[in-house]
Structure formats: structure tokens, C-alpha cells
Amino acid sequence: MNWGLTFFILSLQQALLVQSDKVIRVTPGVEAHLVFLRGLENRDDIKIDFWKEPGHLFQPVDIQVSEEDLIILSSLLKSDGIEFKVQIDDVQKLIKEELETRGARAGSWHSQYHKLNEIHSKLYDVQDYHGDMASIIEIGRSHEGKAMRAIEIKGKYHYNKPVFFIECGIHAREWISPATCMYIIDEMTQKYGNDPSVRALLDKMDFIILPVFNVDGYEYTWTNNRMWRKNRRKHPNWCYGVDLNRNWGHGWGGAGASSRDCDSTYRGSTAFSEVETKNVRDFLKRLDDNKRLKGFIDFHAYSQMWFIPWGYTSRDTPDHHEQMRVAKVAANAIKRTYGTRFKYGSSAALLYAASGGVEDWTYGKLGVKYSFSVELRDTGRHGFLLPPDQIIPTGEETFEGLKALVKKMKI
């Protein structure tokens, strides 16, 4: 493959779409600031993209904006007495640096980000090398007809063995999420024979891992717009996409989910309006019919937080104390690895309310007590554009958190 030509084409495509955009950080100090920030997406005079949405007072809000629109936005912020700082000075520069790792000969497979076809090819390699414990599952087809491929990884057999389902990449631009899933897959299959902690993990539970949920959107981030979030279904008004993590049927349509189809958090016309969410819903239901589904994680980026349900309300779940107990175990294990600090609690309490999320559905509808959503590195220095040299450390600490959590699960 001609990596030089590929890099040139990708760089040109991305440069045309993101021309020196900046990411600014605002920290609202009074309720009026929150109200103002929440209204920015509805304005017609500027175009912005929330990387971290307005949630609570004194909680950072990250906003991507073009240099041109920043002139208007900064004036609006100033008139409302809202201070801001530039968090990322040049988004395009970070995208370029990501792409420059393509085709690099040095390092392992996990030292760079990979396109969808490369990820799926890697899954087949894992199945070929570890056929005694790994097998590919096609969960369904996307809106554009792409395969949604997962891999099942099994340790020691026992009847009606519990299953833990992990999904990554439901939001297309969060590249560190699929990369982390792929790292965990390799760790499980390569170390089962000689690492007691991995053997204990897989002998307790089987794992099914879906490394790229939003296959259409993820591919689109490589070919057209690195910052794309949703799937790729076209709406009658020529806007595209539904936020697949606002499309689930528990608490659907509430806070943190937009009814406007051009918005990045558009919830869809109904719960499960999208074929991708239907596919995973039906697969998880089949697992639940056998009462085998005992754990669930939806990996995201960024913020370094381990979320328990609920996402759509600040109300505690009936299993709040148990969910907090194991989330704390995971956060502590992550910290012991590289010192990375994770907060834990519900997203409604720690970040912002987000209705129609998958972990609320797996807990609320299927009764999976150990249902979580995890925001990986970092806290905003790079945001969605986490450098490739952080893929392996992120994978290492996340896998340590997963092993610790499963060990303490009462199943």
C-alpha cells in the first residue's frame, strides 16, 4: 500500500473540512452561564460543536469553533461576562499528527489507530490464531450495509457460564474507544495461557466484544470528517445521522438528547429508530433470555470517568451502592497502573444528564446490575484527538480496571 499517497489524500480531505478550528474551554460559574451555553447550538449566527456539553456549575465545557466564528463567540461570551481559554489551538494540526502515524513500521499493531477494514481483518487474525477460544460473531448490518462484527472470547467451559458484553465506538470520533477494545482482545487471547489474572477473568466469565458499534460513522471519520459523531442515515431535510447513544428505549427523549435532526445529540424519531441499535438490542435480548448476560460496558472518550446508571436522571438506582463499590474498585486499579485518576458515579451527577443511553437500557430493561459507561483518557488536553502514543497505556490501565471489577462482581 502507498502510505504516502494515502496520507496525502486523507490530509487533504480533512484539511478542507477542518481549517484551524480551535477548542475553547468555558467553566460556568452561575446558572445564567449554563443557560447561555446550552442555547449556543440553537443559534444561526455561529456554528459550534460541543466536545463536552454544559452540565453543572463549575464543570468545564469544551467547544470546537472555527477561527471566524470564534470572533463572534468571544464577543458573545464577553458580553455575558463569561471567560474562556483556548484548550486546543489548532484541531487540524492534531488530526495531521494522528494521520502521520499511518504506515509507520515501528511499534506494535496498537501503536496507531486503524480503519474499520483493518480492525475487522485483525479480528479474523485473532480467530485464526486462537480458534480454540475466539470466534467472530456478526451482530447485524448497518444502515449502509456494513457488518457489525464482534468477537467472543471463552476461557474454561462450564454450563450456563456468565457473559460480559463490551462495546466500543458508538460515537464515531472517539477513536481511542475501538483502539482500547482491540487492545483488550489481544491481551485476553495472548495472555490467557500464562497470566493468572487473565485466566481468572476468562474462567469466571466469557466476553463478547464489539470493537466498532457505529461502523458507518467510524468509516466516515476516516474519509470525510474526523469529528463526526452520529451514524450516517440521511433525513428529509438533508441533515445526517442519529446519536446512537441517545436512541435506546429507557428514559428515551429526555434531558441531554436533542429532537432536532441536525444536532449532534439527535435522539432519532423514536427509540430504536436505527438499525444499529436494533441489532445490538436484539443480540443482548437473546443473551438475556438465557440469563447469561451479567456485565456490560460501553467505552467512550473523553473525561476519565466510570459511570454507573442512571444517565437520564440523578436519581439513584436500587443497586447504587453495589455499582459504586465495583466502580471504585475499577477506578483504583486504573490509578495504580499509571496514576490516571478516574471519577466514578452516575453521568447525570458527574457530567450531565444523557437520556436514551445504552447502559440505562441494559440495566433498566434487562436487569444487568453491572452495567457501566466509561469515559477514557484524557480530561481535555487532546480530547477526541488523543495521540497514538497513548493507545497502549490507555489499554493497559483500562484492562487492569476491567479485571479488578470482574473479580469483585458478585455473580
XYZ file of C-alpha atoms in Angstrom, residues 38-385:
348
model
C -26.987 25.414 26.391
C -28.516 27.773 23.854
C -25.438 28.054 21.656
C -26.290 25.060 19.453
C -29.597 26.680 18.501
C -28.040 29.887 17.188
C -27.934 30.541 13.451
C -25.132 33.135 13.506
C -22.372 30.733 14.626
C -21.595 27.060 14.232
C -20.165 25.236 17.230
C -19.667 21.623 18.299
C -19.726 20.657 21.956
C -16.902 18.271 22.797
C -18.028 18.383 26.417
C -21.574 19.623 26.868
C -22.875 22.023 29.530
C -23.776 20.048 32.625
C -23.214 21.502 36.077
C -21.802 24.684 37.564
C -18.003 24.839 37.770
C -17.728 21.923 35.343
C -15.683 22.603 32.172
C -17.473 22.903 28.829
C -15.352 22.302 25.708
C -16.447 23.853 22.405
C -14.983 23.408 18.930
C -15.351 26.535 16.826
C -13.771 27.961 13.676
C -11.465 30.961 13.884
C -14.086 33.019 12.081
C -16.921 32.062 14.406
C -14.692 32.435 17.456
C -14.653 36.184 16.816
C -18.431 36.257 17.216
C -18.494 33.717 20.046
C -15.835 35.500 22.079
C -17.813 38.726 21.796
C -20.975 36.949 22.980
C -19.140 35.362 25.888
C -17.568 38.657 26.887
C -20.906 40.466 26.827
C -22.282 37.843 29.228
C -19.242 38.072 31.475
C -18.063 34.548 30.650
C -14.337 33.900 30.498
C -12.762 31.220 28.322
C -9.371 29.784 27.459
C -8.106 28.099 24.324
C -7.777 24.401 25.090
C -6.631 23.255 21.619
C -5.196 25.926 19.352
C -5.280 24.013 16.077
C -7.547 20.993 15.645
C -6.262 20.346 12.135
C -2.692 20.081 13.398
C -3.672 17.316 15.811
C -5.556 15.478 13.054
C -2.478 15.706 10.841
C -0.295 14.305 13.612
C -2.698 11.363 14.013
C -2.547 10.583 10.309
C 1.236 10.788 10.215
C 1.419 7.542 12.203
C -0.251 5.654 9.341
C 2.045 3.053 7.854
C 4.710 3.512 10.482
C 6.923 0.435 10.663
C 7.995 0.858 14.271
C 5.897 -0.355 17.179
C 3.120 -2.882 17.576
C -0.263 -3.005 15.862
C -1.583 -0.963 18.767
C 0.835 1.931 18.265
C -1.503 3.589 15.738
C -5.211 3.989 15.002
C -6.794 1.731 12.394
C -9.561 1.950 9.815
C -12.610 -0.283 10.001
C -11.388 -2.855 7.470
C -8.099 -3.200 9.358
C -9.925 -3.744 12.638
C -12.137 -6.424 11.122
C -9.129 -8.062 9.485
C -7.396 -8.124 12.872
C -10.434 -9.862 14.385
C -10.111 -12.620 11.795
C -6.397 -12.921 12.612
C -7.267 -13.373 16.287
C -9.818 -16.037 15.377
C -7.270 -17.828 13.166
C -4.540 -17.820 15.834
C -6.795 -18.527 18.811
C -9.606 -20.560 17.305
C -9.879 -22.666 20.437
C -11.083 -19.670 22.448
C -12.100 -16.911 19.978
C -14.816 -16.768 17.327
C -16.314 -13.929 15.286
C -19.999 -13.056 15.552
C -21.815 -10.884 13.014
C -24.385 -8.978 15.050
C -26.052 -7.420 12.014
C -25.635 -4.912 9.211
C -25.551 -1.127 9.469
C -27.665 1.420 7.603
C -25.062 1.421 4.819
C -24.797 -2.364 4.860
C -21.509 -2.734 6.724
C -21.019 -5.734 9.009
C -21.136 -5.134 12.754
C -18.569 -7.707 13.842
C -17.924 -8.788 17.412
C -15.665 -11.476 18.812
C -16.490 -13.972 21.539
C -13.621 -14.980 23.842
C -14.004 -18.009 26.089
C -11.957 -19.470 28.903
C -12.698 -22.669 30.774
C -16.123 -24.111 29.943
C -18.870 -24.524 32.459
C -22.619 -24.798 31.968
C -24.568 -21.547 31.542
C -21.409 -19.530 32.069
C -21.957 -15.766 32.607
C -21.231 -13.384 29.741
C -19.820 -9.862 29.828
C -20.599 -7.711 26.756
C -18.299 -4.797 25.849
C -18.918 -2.322 23.064
C -16.770 0.477 21.706
C -17.100 3.191 19.085
C -20.800 4.020 19.404
C -19.667 7.639 18.865
C -17.628 7.690 15.687
C -14.998 10.287 16.559
C -13.914 8.634 19.809
C -11.077 6.647 18.209
C -9.435 5.647 21.483
C -12.536 3.582 22.274
C -12.203 0.989 19.437
C -8.423 1.024 19.944
C -8.911 0.095 23.603
C -11.317 -2.720 22.732
C -8.777 -4.145 20.296
C -6.014 -3.949 22.888
C -8.160 -5.822 25.424
C -8.961 -8.513 22.842
C -5.255 -9.124 22.249
C -4.472 -9.185 25.974
C -7.203 -11.733 26.655
C -6.262 -14.114 23.852
C -2.471 -13.821 24.044
C -2.090 -13.986 27.840
C -4.749 -16.493 28.855
C -2.202 -19.304 28.928
C 0.451 -17.616 31.061
C -1.122 -14.756 33.059
C -3.088 -15.909 36.132
C -5.135 -12.694 36.265
C -6.294 -13.136 32.659
C -7.030 -16.806 33.220
C -9.119 -15.967 36.300
C -11.009 -13.327 34.317
C -11.935 -15.652 31.447
C -12.617 -18.655 33.630
C -15.175 -16.597 35.563
C -16.926 -15.092 32.525
C -16.951 -15.291 28.745
C -16.602 -11.992 26.894
C -18.223 -10.701 23.734
C -16.538 -7.550 22.432
C -17.904 -5.298 19.682
C -14.961 -3.014 18.823
C -16.801 -0.693 16.406
C -20.528 -0.239 17.032
C -21.035 2.749 14.737
C -19.350 1.273 11.670
C -20.712 3.790 9.146
C -19.842 6.814 11.254
C -16.384 5.482 12.125
C -15.532 4.931 8.468
C -16.785 8.450 7.716
C -14.338 9.928 10.242
C -11.529 8.436 8.144
C -12.798 9.577 4.760
C -14.668 12.834 5.273
C -14.943 14.392 8.718
C -12.760 13.342 11.653
C -15.127 14.990 14.119
C -18.283 13.139 13.036
C -20.255 11.620 15.935
C -23.512 10.046 14.711
C -24.452 7.296 12.275
C -24.991 8.140 8.590
C -28.723 7.886 7.920
C -29.963 10.800 5.820
C -33.006 12.791 6.942
C -35.539 14.514 4.648
C -34.001 17.941 5.283
C -30.550 16.687 4.134
C -29.097 16.505 7.617
C -27.470 13.207 8.516
C -27.266 10.909 11.455
C -28.675 9.870 14.812
C -26.709 9.758 18.050
C -26.806 6.022 18.670
C -26.259 6.557 22.389
C -29.442 8.627 22.656
C -31.570 6.080 20.770
C -32.159 3.389 23.423
C -35.575 2.736 24.898
C -35.139 3.521 28.568
C -35.582 7.165 29.507
C -35.565 7.954 25.779
C -36.277 11.519 24.711
C -35.382 13.292 27.941
C -32.535 15.538 29.041
C -29.331 15.657 27.025
C -30.936 14.372 23.810
C -31.987 16.680 21.001
C -35.189 16.460 18.949
C -33.524 18.399 16.085
C -32.104 16.059 13.466
C -29.179 18.314 12.553
C -27.864 18.344 16.132
C -25.012 16.075 17.199
C -27.130 14.598 20.015
C -30.208 13.924 17.879
C -32.121 11.087 19.555
C -33.918 9.744 16.484
C -37.614 9.860 15.639
C -38.390 7.065 18.123
C -36.491 4.791 20.470
C -34.644 2.162 18.417
C -35.317 4.006 15.171
C -31.836 2.964 13.990
C -30.894 -0.439 12.627
C -27.598 -0.425 14.553
C -29.259 -0.076 17.949
C -31.904 -2.647 16.977
C -29.194 -5.143 16.040
C -27.389 -4.863 19.365
C -30.658 -4.733 21.333
C -31.843 -7.991 19.765
C -28.486 -9.682 20.344
C -28.410 -8.651 24.002
C -32.010 -9.805 24.461
C -31.058 -13.256 23.198
C -28.234 -13.395 25.723
C -30.607 -12.267 28.440
C -33.155 -14.944 27.502
C -30.625 -17.490 28.756
C -29.916 -15.334 31.833
C -26.221 -15.338 30.930
C -25.673 -11.583 30.489
C -24.175 -10.375 33.774
C -21.878 -7.481 32.788
C -21.885 -4.634 30.296
C -19.564 -1.736 29.445
C -19.898 0.945 26.776
C -16.493 2.612 26.257
C -16.318 6.298 25.290
C -13.929 9.254 25.345
C -13.133 11.566 26.998
C -13.218 12.700 30.675
C -11.752 9.805 32.723
C -14.969 8.765 34.428
C -16.537 5.396 35.286
C -20.296 5.832 35.067
C -22.989 3.780 36.731
C -26.697 4.129 35.843
C -28.673 6.279 35.674
C -27.634 8.594 32.867
C -31.036 10.157 32.261
C -31.753 11.164 35.882
C -29.797 11.949 39.036
C -31.967 9.503 40.974
C -30.057 6.550 42.494
C -30.691 3.029 41.226
C -31.798 0.225 43.591
C -28.281 -1.216 43.167
C -26.477 2.096 43.652
C -24.175 1.015 46.487
C -23.083 -2.184 44.784
C -22.483 -0.389 41.476
C -20.473 2.291 43.236
C -18.461 -0.343 45.109
C -17.205 -2.089 41.980
C -16.773 1.183 40.051
C -14.460 2.348 42.838
C -12.505 -0.910 42.546
C -12.038 -0.303 38.813
C -11.006 3.324 39.309
C -8.443 2.345 41.951
C -6.949 -0.336 39.697
C -6.626 2.173 36.863
C -4.883 4.644 39.153
C -2.388 2.011 40.327
C -1.287 1.382 36.732
C -0.133 4.866 35.626
C -1.611 7.205 38.214
C -4.527 8.146 35.947
C -7.404 9.419 38.074
C -10.969 8.369 37.274
C -14.056 9.756 38.956
C -16.945 7.338 39.432
C -20.678 7.790 39.816
C -23.637 8.438 37.509
C -23.156 10.585 34.422
C -26.110 12.738 35.466
C -24.311 13.534 38.718
C -20.731 13.815 37.447
C -21.044 15.167 33.903
C -24.518 15.853 32.516
C -27.828 14.067 32.038
C -27.949 11.979 28.869
C -31.185 10.137 28.156
C -31.564 7.180 25.829
C -28.162 5.701 26.719
C -27.353 2.032 26.313
C -26.186 1.345 29.888
C -29.504 2.644 31.225
C -31.326 0.223 28.920
C -29.212 -2.815 29.810
C -29.783 -2.094 33.488
C -33.353 -0.789 33.366
C -34.811 -3.232 30.830
C -32.571 -6.314 31.062
C -31.725 -6.036 34.743
C -27.946 -6.267 34.218
C -26.766 -4.956 37.571
C -23.180 -4.437 36.444
C -23.887 -2.032 33.570
C -21.439 0.806 33.025
C -20.386 3.525 30.627
C -16.733 4.542 30.753
C -15.101 7.751 29.526
C -11.447 7.002 28.745
C -8.465 9.386 28.562
C -7.953 12.301 28.692
C -9.513 15.254 30.553
C -9.393 17.671 27.621
C -5.808 18.445 26.647
C -6.309 16.444 23.452
C -9.954 15.415 23.838
C -11.119 13.249 20.944
C -7.677 13.551 19.328
